[in-house]
Amino acid sequence: MIMTASRLRTADDVRLASATTDVTHPIEPTGGTEKYNRAINGRPFDVADPQANPILVQAGSVCGLDFVNGTDMWHPMHLHGRTCRLGSSGPRGDTAIVPPRTKTSVFFDADNPGRWMLRCHNACAAKPG
């Protein structure tokens, strides 16, 4: 059966508890299918300064990420070093599939201090010149 993750439910023994969210960050992946112009919140990744434009999360907080996809392509958004809950009782994982022109929300406990990369898992190749 083919279905979206929102129709799945996490087993009780591994479910992340629902909690009041302390902060929710809007995350807008951009980019088209015609050219390699991917960005998050309007900012492409900067190889010269990989720590530029961080999304700050307070240690110990419950954080929400609202992935708002205004594009015509699917965006599998991946948060390294974390597992997130999709919705209030949804599955647990580190990647949320965000269909075109939709919003998908995930939640996690900020109990693992560090710098964690957030990226789209789409593999892209530049067209030859």
PDB file of N, CA, C and O in Angstrom, residues 59-89:
ATOM      1  N   ALA A  59      18.646  25.051  24.152  1.00  0.00           N
ATOM      2  CA  ALA A  59      18.795  23.724  24.743  1.00  0.00           C
ATOM      3  C   ALA A  59      17.680  23.472  25.755  1.00  0.00           C
ATOM      4  O   ALA A  59      17.325  24.351  26.540  1.00  0.00           O
ATOM      5  N   GLY A  60      17.111  22.291  25.710  1.00  0.00           N
ATOM      6  CA  GLY A  60      16.049  21.918  26.632  1.00  0.00           C
ATOM      7  C   GLY A  60      14.655  22.298  26.174  1.00  0.00           C
ATOM      8  O   GLY A  60      13.670  21.943  26.820  1.00  0.00           O
ATOM      9  N   SER A  61      14.542  23.003  25.060  1.00  0.00           N
ATOM     10  CA  SER A  61      13.228  23.421  24.584  1.00  0.00           C
ATOM     11  C   SER A  61      12.591  22.345  23.716  1.00  0.00           C
ATOM     12  O   SER A  61      13.238  21.392  23.283  1.00  0.00           O
ATOM     13  N   VAL A  62      11.294  22.495  23.498  1.00  0.00           N
ATOM     14  CA  VAL A  62      10.580  21.680  22.522  1.00  0.00           C
ATOM     15  C   VAL A  62      10.445  22.556  21.287  1.00  0.00           C
ATOM     16  O   VAL A  62       9.877  23.650  21.351  1.00  0.00           O
ATOM     17  N   CYS A  63      11.010  22.094  20.180  1.00  0.00           N
ATOM     18  CA  CYS A  63      11.093  22.906  18.973  1.00  0.00           C
ATOM     19  C   CYS A  63      10.205  22.341  17.870  1.00  0.00           C
ATOM     20  O   CYS A  63      10.136  21.124  17.685  1.00  0.00           O
ATOM     21  N   GLY A  64       9.562  23.233  17.164  1.00  0.00           N
ATOM     22  CA  GLY A  64       8.797  22.853  15.987  1.00  0.00           C
ATOM     23  C   GLY A  64       9.450  23.438  14.747  1.00  0.00           C
ATOM     24  O   GLY A  64      10.031  24.520  14.790  1.00  0.00           O
ATOM     25  N   LEU A  65       9.387  22.691  13.665  1.00  0.00           N
ATOM     26  CA  LEU A  65       9.831  23.183  12.356  1.00  0.00           C
ATOM     27  C   LEU A  65       8.641  23.061  11.414  1.00  0.00           C
ATOM     28  O   LEU A  65       8.111  21.964  11.218  1.00  0.00           O
ATOM     29  N   ASP A  66       8.198  24.186  10.883  1.00  0.00           N
ATOM     30  CA  ASP A  66       7.126  24.197   9.890  1.00  0.00           C
ATOM     31  C   ASP A  66       7.759  24.294   8.514  1.00  0.00           C
ATOM     32  O   ASP A  66       8.239  25.364   8.121  1.00  0.00           O
ATOM     33  N   PHE A  67       7.803  23.170   7.802  1.00  0.00           N
ATOM     34  CA  PHE A  67       8.343  23.155   6.447  1.00  0.00           C
ATOM     35  C   PHE A  67       7.239  23.626   5.505  1.00  0.00           C
ATOM     36  O   PHE A  67       6.223  22.954   5.347  1.00  0.00           O
ATOM     37  N   VAL A  68       7.420  24.800   4.920  1.00  0.00           N
ATOM     38  CA  VAL A  68       6.428  25.405   4.037  1.00  0.00           C
ATOM     39  C   VAL A  68       6.980  25.345   2.618  1.00  0.00           C
ATOM     40  O   VAL A  68       7.903  26.077   2.270  1.00  0.00           O
ATOM     41  N   ASN A  69       6.436  24.460   1.819  1.00  0.00           N
ATOM     42  CA  ASN A  69       6.929  24.230   0.462  1.00  0.00           C
ATOM     43  C   ASN A  69       6.034  24.960  -0.536  1.00  0.00           C
ATOM     44  O   ASN A  69       4.937  24.502  -0.838  1.00  0.00           O
ATOM     45  N   GLY A  70       6.505  26.069  -1.051  1.00  0.00           N
ATOM     46  CA  GLY A  70       5.757  26.826  -2.046  1.00  0.00           C
ATOM     47  C   GLY A  70       6.149  26.476  -3.471  1.00  0.00           C
ATOM     48  O   GLY A  70       5.733  27.138  -4.405  1.00  0.00           O
ATOM     49  N   THR A  71       6.938  25.421  -3.637  1.00  0.00           N
ATOM     50  CA  THR A  71       7.430  25.048  -4.964  1.00  0.00           C
ATOM     51  C   THR A  71       6.586  23.932  -5.558  1.00  0.00           C
ATOM     52  O   THR A  71       5.700  23.371  -4.906  1.00  0.00           O
ATOM     53  N   ASP A  72       6.899  23.582  -6.802  1.00  0.00           N
ATOM     54  CA  ASP A  72       6.208  22.499  -7.496  1.00  0.00           C
ATOM     55  C   ASP A  72       6.949  21.172  -7.395  1.00  0.00           C
ATOM     56  O   ASP A  72       6.620  20.223  -8.106  1.00  0.00           O
ATOM     57  N   MET A  73       7.960  21.107  -6.522  1.00  0.00           N
ATOM     58  CA  MET A  73       8.705  19.858  -6.374  1.00  0.00           C
ATOM     59  C   MET A  73       8.614  19.349  -4.940  1.00  0.00           C
ATOM     60  O   MET A  73       8.328  20.110  -4.022  1.00  0.00           O
ATOM     61  N   TRP A  74       8.818  18.057  -4.767  1.00  0.00           N
ATOM     62  CA  TRP A  74       8.840  17.438  -3.447  1.00  0.00           C
ATOM     63  C   TRP A  74      10.161  17.781  -2.773  1.00  0.00           C
ATOM     64  O   TRP A  74      11.205  17.817  -3.428  1.00  0.00           O
ATOM     65  N   HIS A  75      10.120  18.018  -1.458  1.00  0.00           N
ATOM     66  CA  HIS A  75      11.335  18.306  -0.693  1.00  0.00           C
ATOM     67  C   HIS A  75      11.420  17.341   0.492  1.00  0.00           C
ATOM     68  O   HIS A  75      10.672  17.481   1.460  1.00  0.00           O
ATOM     69  N   PRO A  76      12.337  16.370   0.454  1.00  0.00           N
ATOM     70  CA  PRO A  76      12.577  15.521   1.622  1.00  0.00           C
ATOM     71  C   PRO A  76      13.550  16.246   2.563  1.00  0.00           C
ATOM     72  O   PRO A  76      14.751  16.266   2.331  1.00  0.00           O
ATOM     73  N   MET A  77      13.024  16.866   3.598  1.00  0.00           N
ATOM     74  CA  MET A  77      13.823  17.682   4.502  1.00  0.00           C
ATOM     75  C   MET A  77      14.422  16.803   5.603  1.00  0.00           C
ATOM     76  O   MET A  77      13.701  16.094   6.307  1.00  0.00           O
ATOM     77  N   HIS A  78      15.747  16.900   5.759  1.00  0.00           N
ATOM     78  CA  HIS A  78      16.488  16.023   6.661  1.00  0.00           C
ATOM     79  C   HIS A  78      17.220  16.848   7.716  1.00  0.00           C
ATOM     80  O   HIS A  78      17.944  17.772   7.387  1.00  0.00           O
ATOM     81  N   LEU A  79      17.014  16.492   8.984  1.00  0.00           N
ATOM     82  CA  LEU A  79      17.694  17.138  10.090  1.00  0.00           C
ATOM     83  C   LEU A  79      18.677  16.132  10.680  1.00  0.00           C
ATOM     84  O   LEU A  79      18.280  15.118  11.258  1.00  0.00           O
ATOM     85  N   HIS A  80      19.962  16.405  10.513  1.00  0.00           N
ATOM     86  CA  HIS A  80      21.006  15.504  11.009  1.00  0.00           C
ATOM     87  C   HIS A  80      21.054  15.524  12.533  1.00  0.00           C
ATOM     88  O   HIS A  80      20.865  16.562  13.151  1.00  0.00           O
ATOM     89  N   GLY A  81      21.315  14.384  13.145  1.00  0.00           N
ATOM     90  CA  GLY A  81      21.540  14.307  14.579  1.00  0.00           C
ATOM     91  C   GLY A  81      20.297  14.357  15.443  1.00  0.00           C
ATOM     92  O   GLY A  81      20.399  14.439  16.663  1.00  0.00           O
ATOM     93  N   ARG A  82      19.131  14.312  14.842  1.00  0.00           N
ATOM     94  CA  ARG A  82      17.868  14.434  15.582  1.00  0.00           C
ATOM     95  C   ARG A  82      16.896  13.380  15.081  1.00  0.00           C
ATOM     96  O   ARG A  82      16.975  12.949  13.945  1.00  0.00           O
ATOM     97  N   THR A  83      15.942  13.035  15.906  1.00  0.00           N
ATOM     98  CA  THR A  83      14.738  12.383  15.417  1.00  0.00           C
ATOM     99  C   THR A  83      13.582  13.294  15.789  1.00  0.00           C
ATOM    100  O   THR A  83      13.578  13.898  16.861  1.00  0.00           O
ATOM    101  N   CYS A  84      12.653  13.415  14.883  1.00  0.00           N
ATOM    102  CA  CYS A  84      11.516  14.322  15.046  1.00  0.00           C
ATOM    103  C   CYS A  84      10.223  13.518  15.020  1.00  0.00           C
ATOM    104  O   CYS A  84      10.170  12.409  14.510  1.00  0.00           O
ATOM    105  N   ARG A  85       9.192  14.125  15.538  1.00  0.00           N
ATOM    106  CA  ARG A  85       7.847  13.556  15.481  1.00  0.00           C
ATOM    107  C   ARG A  85       7.068  14.318  14.408  1.00  0.00           C
ATOM    108  O   ARG A  85       7.067  15.548  14.388  1.00  0.00           O
ATOM    109  N   LEU A  86       6.411  13.596  13.537  1.00  0.00           N
ATOM    110  CA  LEU A  86       5.568  14.207  12.522  1.00  0.00           C
ATOM    111  C   LEU A  86       4.171  14.363  13.104  1.00  0.00           C
ATOM    112  O   LEU A  86       3.519  13.364  13.437  1.00  0.00           O
ATOM    113  N   GLY A  87       3.718  15.598  13.281  1.00  0.00           N
ATOM    114  CA  GLY A  87       2.392  15.838  13.849  1.00  0.00           C
ATOM    115  C   GLY A  87       2.302  15.425  15.307  1.00  0.00           C
ATOM    116  O   GLY A  87       3.313  15.233  15.982  1.00  0.00           O
ATOM    117  N   SER A  88       1.083  15.247  15.814  1.00  0.00           N
ATOM    118  CA  SER A  88       0.904  14.970  17.237  1.00  0.00           C
ATOM    119  C   SER A  88       1.182  13.517  17.610  1.00  0.00           C
ATOM    120  O   SER A  88       1.612  13.234  18.720  1.00  0.00           O
ATOM    121  N   SER A  89       0.932  12.567  16.718  1.00  0.00           N
ATOM    122  CA  SER A  89       1.187  11.160  17.056  1.00  0.00           C
ATOM    123  C   SER A  89       1.831  10.419  15.899  1.00  0.00           C
ATOM    124  O   SER A  89       1.806   9.205  15.843  1.00  0.00           O
TER     125      SER A  89
END
